[in-house]
PDB file of C-alpha atoms and ligand atoms in Angstrom:
ATOM      1  CA  MET A   1     144.082 148.068 153.710  1.00 42.00           C
ATOM      2  CA  THR A   2     141.202 146.573 151.781  1.00 42.00           C
ATOM      3  CA  ALA A   3     141.082 142.904 151.017  1.00 43.00           C
ATOM      4  CA  THR A   4     140.800 141.851 147.439  1.00 43.00           C
ATOM      5  CA  ILE A   5     137.661 139.859 146.870  1.00 43.00           C
ATOM      6  CA  PRO A   6     138.322 137.039 144.451  1.00 44.00           C
ATOM      7  CA  GLU A   7     135.984 136.854 141.482  1.00 43.00           C
ATOM      8  CA  GLN A   8     133.176 134.445 142.153  1.00 47.00           C
ATOM      9  CA  GLY A   9     133.241 131.202 140.271  1.00 46.00           C
ATOM     10  CA  GLY A  10     136.635 132.025 138.839  1.00 48.00           C
ATOM     11  CA  ALA A  11     135.124 132.419 135.381  1.00 62.00           C
ATOM     12  CA  THR A  12     137.214 134.410 132.950  1.00 73.00           C
ATOM     13  CA  ALA A  13     135.506 137.102 130.921  1.00 82.00           C
ATOM     14  CA  PRO A  14     134.646 135.988 127.399  1.00 87.00           C
ATOM     15  CA  THR A  15     136.716 137.400 124.546  1.00 94.00           C
ATOM     16  CA  VAL A  16     134.800 139.768 122.302  1.00 93.00           C
ATOM     17  CA  SER A  17     134.589 138.716 118.670  1.00 94.00           C
ATOM     18  CA  LEU A  18     132.082 140.733 116.687  1.00 97.00           C
ATOM     19  CA  ALA A  19     130.782 143.913 118.311  1.00 98.00           C
ATOM     20  CA  THR A  20     128.687 146.938 117.398  1.00 98.00           C
ATOM     21  CA  LYS A  21     128.404 150.332 119.039  1.00 98.00           C
ATOM     22  CA  GLY A  22     125.434 152.593 118.349  1.00 98.00           C
ATOM     23  CA  LEU A  23     124.645 150.795 115.111  1.00 98.00           C
ATOM     24  CA  THR A  24     121.696 152.498 113.396  1.00 98.00           C
ATOM     25  CA  LYS A  25     119.880 151.990 110.108  1.00 98.00           C
ATOM     26  CA  SER A  26     116.552 153.535 109.113  1.00 98.00           C
ATOM     27  CA  PHE A  27     114.329 152.821 106.156  1.00 97.00           C
ATOM     28  CA  GLY A  28     112.222 155.939 105.693  1.00 94.00           C
ATOM     29  CA  GLY A  29     110.652 156.476 109.087  1.00 91.00           C
ATOM     30  CA  VAL A  30     111.413 152.978 110.362  1.00 96.00           C
ATOM     31  CA  ARG A  31     114.441 152.591 112.609  1.00 97.00           C
ATOM     32  CA  ALA A  32     115.171 148.987 111.749  1.00 98.00           C
ATOM     33  CA  VAL A  33     118.377 149.009 113.822  1.00 98.00           C
ATOM     34  CA  ASP A  34     118.346 151.644 116.518  1.00 98.00           C
ATOM     35  CA  GLY A  35     121.595 152.429 118.291  1.00 98.00           C
ATOM     36  CA  ALA A  36     122.451 148.783 118.890  1.00 98.00           C
ATOM     37  CA  ASP A  37     125.353 147.998 121.243  1.00 98.00           C
ATOM     38  CA  VAL A  38     125.999 144.291 120.858  1.00 97.00           C
ATOM     39  CA  THR A  39     128.887 141.983 121.706  1.00 97.00           C
ATOM     40  CA  PHE A  40     129.290 138.420 120.582  1.00 98.00           C
ATOM     41  CA  HIS A  41     131.739 136.035 122.210  1.00 97.00           C
ATOM     42  CA  LYS A  42     134.714 134.608 120.381  1.00 97.00           C
ATOM     43  CA  GLY A  43     134.768 130.863 119.872  1.00 97.00           C
ATOM     44  CA  LYS A  44     131.170 130.559 121.077  1.00 98.00           C
ATOM     45  CA  ILE A  45     127.787 129.892 119.546  1.00 98.00           C
ATOM     46  CA  ASN A  46     125.940 133.192 119.871  1.00 98.00           C
ATOM     47  CA  ALA A  47     122.237 133.532 119.102  1.00 97.00           C
ATOM     48  CA  LEU A  48     120.399 136.675 118.074  1.00 97.00           C
ATOM     49  CA  ILE A  49     116.681 136.307 118.694  1.00 95.00           C
ATOM     50  CA  GLY A  50     113.697 138.640 118.705  1.00 94.00           C
ATOM     51  CA  PRO A  51     110.227 139.115 117.270  1.00 93.00           C
ATOM     52  CA  ASN A  52     109.648 139.468 113.515  1.00 93.00           C
ATOM     53  CA  GLY A  53     110.617 142.911 112.328  1.00 95.00           C
ATOM     54  CA  SER A  54     112.897 143.583 115.299  1.00 96.00           C
ATOM     55  CA  GLY A  55     115.838 144.281 112.968  1.00 97.00           C
ATOM     56  CA  LYS A  56     117.848 141.059 113.058  1.00 97.00           C
ATOM     57  CA  THR A  57     118.314 140.691 109.305  1.00 96.00           C
ATOM     58  CA  THR A  58     119.048 144.393 108.890  1.00 97.00           C
ATOM     59  CA  PHE A  59     121.638 144.057 111.664  1.00 98.00           C
ATOM     60  CA  PHE A  60     123.248 141.153 109.762  1.00 96.00           C
ATOM     61  CA  ASN A  61     123.184 143.186 106.542  1.00 96.00           C
ATOM     62  CA  CYS A  62     124.875 146.154 108.221  1.00 97.00           C
ATOM     63  CA  VAL A  63     127.553 143.968 109.815  1.00 97.00           C
ATOM     64  CA  THR A  64     128.352 142.109 106.584  1.00 95.00           C
ATOM     65  CA  GLY A  65     128.451 145.209 104.389  1.00 95.00           C
ATOM     66  CA  MET A  66     125.301 144.426 102.384  1.00 94.00           C
ATOM     67  CA  ILE A  67     123.775 147.639 103.742  1.00 96.00           C
ATOM     68  CA  LYS A  68     125.591 150.774 104.861  1.00 97.00           C
ATOM     69  CA  PRO A  69     124.529 151.759 108.389  1.00 98.00           C
ATOM     70  CA  ASP A  70     123.493 155.385 108.976  1.00 98.00           C
ATOM     71  CA  SER A  71     125.771 155.553 112.006  1.00 98.00           C
ATOM     72  CA  GLY A  72     127.600 153.449 114.556  1.00 98.00           C
ATOM     73  CA  ARG A  73     130.573 151.129 114.455  1.00 98.00           C
ATOM     74  CA  VAL A  74     131.191 147.468 113.744  1.00 98.00           C
ATOM     75  CA  THR A  75     134.370 145.768 114.951  1.00 97.00           C
ATOM     76  CA  LEU A  76     135.763 142.273 114.518  1.00 97.00           C
ATOM     77  CA  ASP A  77     138.412 141.297 117.063  1.00 95.00           C
ATOM     78  CA  GLY A  78     138.783 145.000 117.766  1.00 95.00           C
ATOM     79  CA  ARG A  79     139.390 145.983 114.148  1.00 96.00           C
ATOM     80  CA  ASP A  80     136.972 148.474 112.600  1.00 97.00           C
ATOM     81  CA  ILE A  81     135.074 146.933 109.696  1.00 97.00           C
ATOM     82  CA  THR A  82     132.245 149.485 109.553  1.00 97.00           C
ATOM     83  CA  SER A  83     130.785 149.964 106.064  1.00 94.00           C
ATOM     84  CA  LYS A  84     133.472 147.928 104.345  1.00 95.00           C
ATOM     85  CA  PRO A  85     132.241 146.238 101.158  1.00 94.00           C
ATOM     86  CA  PRO A  86     131.041 142.621 101.503  1.00 91.00           C
ATOM     87  CA  HIS A  87     134.147 141.072  99.912  1.00 90.00           C
ATOM     88  CA  ARG A  88     136.392 142.921 102.375  1.00 93.00           C
ATOM     89  CA  ILE A  89     134.288 141.703 105.281  1.00 94.00           C
ATOM     90  CA  ALA A  90     134.441 138.170 103.909  1.00 92.00           C
ATOM     91  CA  ALA A  91     138.216 138.523 103.634  1.00 92.00           C
ATOM     92  CA  ALA A  92     138.297 139.674 107.271  1.00 94.00           C
ATOM     93  CA  GLY A  93     136.855 136.275 108.185  1.00 95.00           C
ATOM     94  CA  ILE A  94     133.069 136.594 108.297  1.00 96.00           C
ATOM     95  CA  GLY A  95     130.923 134.217 106.268  1.00 94.00           C
ATOM     96  CA  ARG A  96     127.144 134.399 106.206  1.00 90.00           C
ATOM     97  CA  SER A  97     124.007 132.694 104.986  1.00 88.00           C
ATOM     98  CA  PHE A  98     120.740 134.347 104.032  1.00 83.00           C
ATOM     99  CA  GLN A  99     117.270 134.082 105.548  1.00 77.00           C
ATOM    100  CA  LEU A 100     115.952 133.160 102.098  1.00 75.00           C
ATOM    101  CA  CYS A 101     118.583 130.913 100.607  1.00 75.00           C
ATOM    102  CA  ARG A 102     120.898 132.530  98.072  1.00 83.00           C
ATOM    103  CA  ILE A 103     121.812 129.911  95.568  1.00 89.00           C
ATOM    104  CA  PHE A 104     121.745 129.803  91.790  1.00 92.00           C
ATOM    105  CA  PRO A 105     118.763 127.562  90.995  1.00 94.00           C
ATOM    106  CA  ARG A 106     119.857 126.504  87.499  1.00 94.00           C
ATOM    107  CA  MET A 107     123.430 125.720  88.433  1.00 94.00           C
ATOM    108  CA  THR A 108     124.396 122.337  89.800  1.00 96.00           C
ATOM    109  CA  VAL A 109     125.146 121.846  93.470  1.00 96.00           C
ATOM    110  CA  LEU A 110     128.869 121.599  92.698  1.00 95.00           C
ATOM    111  CA  GLU A 111     128.830 124.725  90.497  1.00 93.00           C
ATOM    112  CA  ASN A 112     127.147 126.635  93.315  1.00 94.00           C
ATOM    113  CA  MET A 113     130.044 125.700  95.588  1.00 93.00           C
ATOM    114  CA  LEU A 114     132.604 127.059  93.128  1.00 91.00           C
ATOM    115  CA  VAL A 115     130.857 130.282  92.202  1.00 85.00           C
ATOM    116  CA  GLY A 116     130.899 131.445  95.822  1.00 65.00           C
ATOM    117  CA  VAL A 117     134.666 131.143  96.039  1.00 63.00           C
ATOM    118  CA  ARG A 118     135.141 133.079  92.842  1.00 49.00           C
ATOM    119  CA  SER A 119     133.048 136.008  93.977  1.00 50.00           C
ATOM    120  CA  THR A 120     134.696 136.414  97.374  1.00 50.00           C
ATOM    121  CA  SER A 121     138.346 135.877  96.583  1.00 50.00           C
ATOM    122  CA  VAL A 122     140.373 138.151  94.352  1.00 48.00           C
ATOM    123  CA  LEU A 123     142.773 135.330  93.559  1.00 48.00           C
ATOM    124  CA  HIS A 124     140.037 133.186  92.166  1.00 48.00           C
ATOM    125  CA  ARG A 125     138.393 136.031  90.331  1.00 48.00           C
ATOM    126  CA  LEU A 126     141.594 136.458  88.356  1.00 48.00           C
ATOM    127  CA  GLY A 127     142.028 132.807  87.534  1.00 51.00           C
ATOM    128  CA  SER A 128     139.710 129.934  86.821  1.00 53.00           C
ATOM    129  CA  SER A 129     137.277 128.959  89.550  1.00 49.00           C
ATOM    130  CA  ARG A 130     137.501 125.348  88.512  1.00 62.00           C
ATOM    131  CA  ASN A 131     140.911 124.400  89.714  1.00 81.00           C
ATOM    132  CA  ALA A 132     141.345 120.923  91.083  1.00 85.00           C
ATOM    133  CA  GLY A 133     141.960 122.111  94.633  1.00 89.00           C
ATOM    134  CA  ASP A 134     138.662 123.985  94.780  1.00 91.00           C
ATOM    135  CA  ILE A 135     136.752 121.076  93.330  1.00 93.00           C
ATOM    136  CA  ALA A 136     138.266 118.667  95.843  1.00 95.00           C
ATOM    137  CA  LYS A 137     137.464 121.048  98.681  1.00 95.00           C
ATOM    138  CA  ALA A 138     133.913 121.539  97.394  1.00 96.00           C
ATOM    139  CA  ARG A 139     133.356 117.787  97.278  1.00 97.00           C
ATOM    140  CA  GLU A 140     134.798 117.315 100.739  1.00 97.00           C
ATOM    141  CA  LEU A 141     132.452 119.972 102.151  1.00 97.00           C
ATOM    142  CA  LEU A 142     129.428 118.567 100.314  1.00 97.00           C
ATOM    143  CA  ARG A 143     130.278 115.216 101.891  1.00 97.00           C
ATOM    144  CA  ARG A 144     130.576 116.873 105.257  1.00 96.00           C
ATOM    145  CA  VAL A 145     127.075 118.396 105.080  1.00 95.00           C
ATOM    146  CA  GLY A 146     125.729 115.161 103.609  1.00 95.00           C
ATOM    147  CA  ILE A 147     124.696 116.203 100.098  1.00 96.00           C
ATOM    148  CA  ASP A 148     127.679 114.975  98.047  1.00 97.00           C
ATOM    149  CA  HIS A 149     125.409 112.499  96.235  1.00 98.00           C
ATOM    150  CA  LEU A 150     123.567 115.521  94.786  1.00 98.00           C
ATOM    151  CA  GLU A 151     126.557 117.335  93.296  1.00 96.00           C
ATOM    152  CA  GLN A 152     125.294 117.070  89.711  1.00 97.00           C
ATOM    153  CA  SER A 153     121.685 117.989  90.558  1.00 97.00           C
ATOM    154  CA  GLU A 154     120.475 121.448  89.696  1.00 97.00           C
ATOM    155  CA  ALA A 155     120.077 123.385  92.907  1.00 96.00           C
ATOM    156  CA  ARG A 156     116.397 124.062  92.191  1.00 95.00           C
ATOM    157  CA  ASP A 157     115.738 120.304  92.238  1.00 97.00           C
ATOM    158  CA  ILE A 158     116.983 119.611  95.762  1.00 96.00           C
ATOM    159  CA  SER A 159     114.844 120.165  98.863  1.00 94.00           C
ATOM    160  CA  TYR A 160     114.802 123.475 100.704  1.00 91.00           C
ATOM    161  CA  GLY A 161     116.634 121.932 103.647  1.00 92.00           C
ATOM    162  CA  GLN A 162     119.293 120.573 101.283  1.00 94.00           C
ATOM    163  CA  GLN A 163     119.594 124.056  99.774  1.00 94.00           C
ATOM    164  CA  LYS A 164     120.271 125.392 103.271  1.00 92.00           C
ATOM    165  CA  LEU A 165     122.997 122.757 103.705  1.00 94.00           C
ATOM    166  CA  LEU A 166     124.416 123.747 100.313  1.00 95.00           C
ATOM    167  CA  GLU A 167     124.497 127.365 101.401  1.00 93.00           C
ATOM    168  CA  LEU A 168     126.317 126.425 104.610  1.00 94.00           C
ATOM    169  CA  ALA A 169     128.816 124.326 102.662  1.00 95.00           C
ATOM    170  CA  GLY A 170     129.316 127.291 100.306  1.00 93.00           C
ATOM    171  CA  VAL A 171     130.062 129.565 103.257  1.00 93.00           C
ATOM    172  CA  LEU A 172     132.722 127.082 104.402  1.00 95.00           C
ATOM    173  CA  MET A 173     134.538 127.221 101.041  1.00 92.00           C
ATOM    174  CA  VAL A 174     136.256 130.443 102.122  1.00 89.00           C
ATOM    175  CA  ASP A 175     137.046 129.071 105.589  1.00 92.00           C
ATOM    176  CA  PRO A 176     135.547 131.887 107.682  1.00 95.00           C
ATOM    177  CA  GLU A 177     136.451 132.160 111.343  1.00 96.00           C
ATOM    178  CA  THR A 178     133.071 133.721 112.118  1.00 97.00           C
ATOM    179  CA  ILE A 179     129.870 132.352 110.609  1.00 97.00           C
ATOM    180  CA  MET A 180     126.585 134.251 110.638  1.00 97.00           C
ATOM    181  CA  LEU A 181     123.472 132.212 109.865  1.00 95.00           C
ATOM    182  CA  ASP A 182     120.095 133.854 109.276  1.00 93.00           C
ATOM    183  CA  GLU A 183     117.375 131.375 110.274  1.00 92.00           C
ATOM    184  CA  PRO A 184     119.213 128.153 109.332  1.00 92.00           C
ATOM    185  CA  ALA A 185     116.283 126.014 110.519  1.00 91.00           C
ATOM    186  CA  GLY A 186     113.507 128.114 108.953  1.00 89.00           C
ATOM    187  CA  GLY A 187     111.361 125.948 106.681  1.00 89.00           C
ATOM    188  CA  VAL A 188     113.639 122.938 107.185  1.00 91.00           C
ATOM    189  CA  ASN A 189     112.350 119.481 108.222  1.00 91.00           C
ATOM    190  CA  PRO A 190     113.271 118.178 111.708  1.00 90.00           C
ATOM    191  CA  ALA A 191     115.817 115.610 110.485  1.00 89.00           C
ATOM    192  CA  LEU A 192     117.793 118.246 108.617  1.00 91.00           C
ATOM    193  CA  ILE A 193     117.459 120.705 111.513  1.00 93.00           C
ATOM    194  CA  GLY A 194     119.203 118.068 113.624  1.00 92.00           C
ATOM    195  CA  ARG A 195     121.984 117.745 111.071  1.00 93.00           C
ATOM    196  CA  ILE A 196     122.456 121.525 110.891  1.00 94.00           C
ATOM    197  CA  GLY A 197     122.689 121.653 114.690  1.00 95.00           C
ATOM    198  CA  THR A 198     125.299 118.892 114.751  1.00 95.00           C
ATOM    199  CA  LEU A 199     127.341 120.631 112.055  1.00 95.00           C
ATOM    200  CA  VAL A 200     127.254 123.916 113.942  1.00 97.00           C
ATOM    201  CA  ARG A 201     128.494 122.158 117.080  1.00 97.00           C
ATOM    202  CA  GLU A 202     131.314 120.424 115.203  1.00 97.00           C
ATOM    203  CA  LEU A 203     132.390 123.568 113.386  1.00 97.00           C
ATOM    204  CA  ASN A 204     132.329 125.452 116.678  1.00 98.00           C
ATOM    205  CA  ALA A 205     134.469 122.770 118.317  1.00 97.00           C
ATOM    206  CA  GLU A 206     137.019 123.460 115.548  1.00 96.00           C
ATOM    207  CA  GLY A 207     137.194 127.038 116.788  1.00 96.00           C
ATOM    208  CA  ARG A 208     134.670 128.860 114.648  1.00 97.00           C
ATOM    209  CA  THR A 209     132.490 131.548 116.182  1.00 98.00           C
ATOM    210  CA  PHE A 210     128.789 131.490 115.304  1.00 98.00           C
ATOM    211  CA  VAL A 211     126.142 134.187 115.320  1.00 98.00           C
ATOM    212  CA  ILE A 212     122.778 132.615 114.589  1.00 97.00           C
ATOM    213  CA  VAL A 213     119.412 134.268 114.051  1.00 96.00           C
ATOM    214  CA  GLU A 214     116.810 131.605 114.708  1.00 93.00           C
ATOM    215  CA  HIS A 215     113.144 131.300 115.690  1.00 90.00           C
ATOM    216  CA  ASN A 216     113.326 127.630 116.616  1.00 91.00           C
ATOM    217  CA  MET A 217     113.708 128.021 120.391  1.00 88.00           C
ATOM    218  CA  ASP A 218     114.629 124.374 120.994  1.00 89.00           C
ATOM    219  CA  MET A 219     117.556 124.853 118.649  1.00 92.00           C
ATOM    220  CA  VAL A 220     118.569 128.201 120.173  1.00 92.00           C
ATOM    221  CA  MET A 221     118.383 126.973 123.751  1.00 91.00           C
ATOM    222  CA  SER A 222     120.192 123.682 123.129  1.00 93.00           C
ATOM    223  CA  LEU A 223     122.880 125.089 120.856  1.00 96.00           C
ATOM    224  CA  SER A 224     123.883 128.525 122.049  1.00 97.00           C
ATOM    225  CA  ASP A 225     126.288 129.707 124.729  1.00 97.00           C
ATOM    226  CA  HIS A 226     125.206 133.331 124.590  1.00 97.00           C
ATOM    227  CA  VAL A 227     121.866 134.811 123.574  1.00 96.00           C
ATOM    228  CA  VAL A 228     121.158 138.412 122.583  1.00 96.00           C
ATOM    229  CA  VAL A 229     117.496 139.402 122.437  1.00 95.00           C
ATOM    230  CA  PHE A 230     116.490 142.148 120.018  1.00 95.00           C
ATOM    231  CA  ASP A 231     113.373 144.262 120.200  1.00 94.00           C
ATOM    232  CA  ARG A 232     112.770 147.288 117.995  1.00 95.00           C
ATOM    233  CA  GLY A 233     116.269 147.399 116.643  1.00 97.00           C
ATOM    234  CA  ARG A 234     118.320 147.002 119.788  1.00 96.00           C
ATOM    235  CA  PRO A 235     119.166 144.450 122.460  1.00 96.00           C
ATOM    236  CA  ILE A 236     116.856 144.293 125.466  1.00 94.00           C
ATOM    237  CA  ALA A 237     118.515 141.341 127.196  1.00 94.00           C
ATOM    238  CA  GLU A 238     121.529 139.080 126.851  1.00 94.00           C
ATOM    239  CA  GLY A 239     123.141 136.197 128.646  1.00 94.00           C
ATOM    240  CA  PRO A 240     123.185 132.416 128.818  1.00 94.00           C
ATOM    241  CA  PRO A 241     120.057 130.776 127.346  1.00 92.00           C
ATOM    242  CA  SER A 242     118.666 129.666 130.710  1.00 89.00           C
ATOM    243  CA  LEU A 243     118.692 133.232 132.041  1.00 88.00           C
ATOM    244  CA  VAL A 244     117.339 134.891 128.919  1.00 88.00           C
ATOM    245  CA  GLN A 245     114.514 132.373 128.646  1.00 84.00           C
ATOM    246  CA  ASN A 246     113.053 133.550 131.955  1.00 85.00           C
ATOM    247  CA  ASP A 247     113.711 137.267 131.557  1.00 86.00           C
ATOM    248  CA  PRO A 248     110.421 139.194 131.887  1.00 87.00           C
ATOM    249  CA  ARG A 249     111.522 141.702 129.220  1.00 85.00           C
ATOM    250  CA  VAL A 250     111.971 138.863 126.768  1.00 83.00           C
ATOM    251  CA  LEU A 251     108.558 137.391 127.526  1.00 83.00           C
ATOM    252  CA  GLU A 252     107.044 140.842 127.110  1.00 83.00           C
ATOM    253  CA  ALA A 253     108.743 141.415 123.757  1.00 79.00           C
ATOM    254  CA  TYR A 254     107.579 138.066 122.449  1.00 76.00           C
ATOM    255  CA  LEU A 255     104.173 137.816 124.009  1.00 65.00           C
ATOM    256  CA  GLY A 256     103.304 141.480 124.469  1.00 65.00           C
ATOM    257  CA  VAL A 257     102.449 140.746 128.108  1.00 55.00           C
TER     258      VAL A 257
HETATM  259  N1  ADP B 301     114.841 147.110 102.520  1.00 62.22           N
HETATM  260  C1  ADP B 301     113.927 147.578 103.385  1.00 62.22           C
HETATM  261  N2  ADP B 301     113.162 148.634 103.081  1.00 62.22           N
HETATM  262  C2  ADP B 301     112.245 149.118 103.954  1.00 62.22           C
HETATM  263  N3  ADP B 301     112.033 148.621 105.175  1.00 62.22           N
HETATM  264  C3  ADP B 301     112.781 147.556 105.543  1.00 62.22           C
HETATM  265  C4  ADP B 301     113.768 146.978 104.684  1.00 62.22           C
HETATM  266  N4  ADP B 301     114.351 145.936 105.318  1.00 62.22           N
HETATM  267  C5  ADP B 301     113.769 145.859 106.520  1.00 62.22           C
HETATM  268  N5  ADP B 301     112.826 146.819 106.670  1.00 62.22           N
HETATM  269  C6  ADP B 301     112.009 147.066 107.877  1.00 62.22           C
HETATM  270  O1  ADP B 301     112.900 147.118 108.975  1.00 62.22           O
HETATM  271  C7  ADP B 301     112.350 146.452 110.097  1.00 62.22           C
HETATM  272  C8  ADP B 301     113.275 145.316 110.528  1.00 62.22           C
HETATM  273  O2  ADP B 301     113.234 144.273 109.545  1.00 62.22           O
HETATM  274  P1  ADP B 301     114.207 143.008 109.587  1.00 62.22           P
HETATM  275  O3  ADP B 301     115.574 143.494 109.770  1.00 62.22           O
HETATM  276  O4  ADP B 301     113.914 142.205 108.385  1.00 62.22           O
HETATM  277  O5  ADP B 301     113.705 142.276 110.913  1.00 62.22           O
HETATM  278  P2  ADP B 301     113.831 140.741 111.366  1.00 62.22           P
HETATM  279  O6  ADP B 301     114.898 140.105 110.561  1.00 62.22           O
HETATM  280  O7  ADP B 301     114.123 140.831 112.830  1.00 62.22           O
HETATM  281  O8  ADP B 301     112.478 140.133 111.123  1.00 62.22           O
HETATM  282  C9  ADP B 301     110.941 145.995 109.684  1.00 62.22           C
HETATM  283  O9  ADP B 301     110.028 146.971 110.089  1.00 62.22           O
HETATM  284  C10 ADP B 301     111.058 145.919 108.176  1.00 62.22           C
HETATM  285  O10 ADP B 301     109.807 146.108 107.586  1.00 62.22           O
HETATM  286 MG1   MG B 302     114.915 138.379 109.331  1.00 62.22          MG
END
């Protein structure tokens, strides 16, 4: 009879949230995403890092339905969401931000909050976007990200970092369980980077799963539970930040050693 060896450390395996299998997307001859098998952990802050051009944004676009992958599968909590249109993926519980902020520059901050709800929810598309409940929620979220004093400003008149906060607040309007952020700290001043980090931590503590593409390594290493490293359209390493940081494959991908 063989003895059962108890699992070391007693750690339970993380629950899979978002996952891809063989995800592939080419542009002409460029395989931007190349057979990527990726798993992100539910209820955790996951980071997706990698050199410029390694396919991170294309991966996000394939997962969120902005781009149709050539092949492969995307699942959320085990349910197939491959190639579903963006509003269906939003309805499934994934919210996202964009590497280059997507806001309407000539609309006010408050109007930007309301237009996002209207475009992602059938209910609101049928009725008016300006119902009192939405406005109250928008104001509450603007307060939460710290830009409520700017609600009547045109979005083009607030700073880039404040636009990023507006975009994050807009994502929260539809209450997504999973939030994908593409370079939330890119081009943002250090004070606002700190605020974004704090918000991510708080929102995660409320049970939301994050997948964050970010070049700011201090932010990635201090914030994330699980890091996936992309190179040439697929993961080359993954694990806790401390392990990934010292992985020779990661150093090679970044530094070309
Ligand atoms: N719409 C597009 N048309 C043609 N090539 C693209 C397009 N989007 C991305 N690419 C190419 O795909 C590769 C991956 O790009 P991207 O996903 O933006 O990488 P990352 O976000 O990691 O910097 C790059 O070589 C890029 O030039
Ligand atoms: Mg990118």
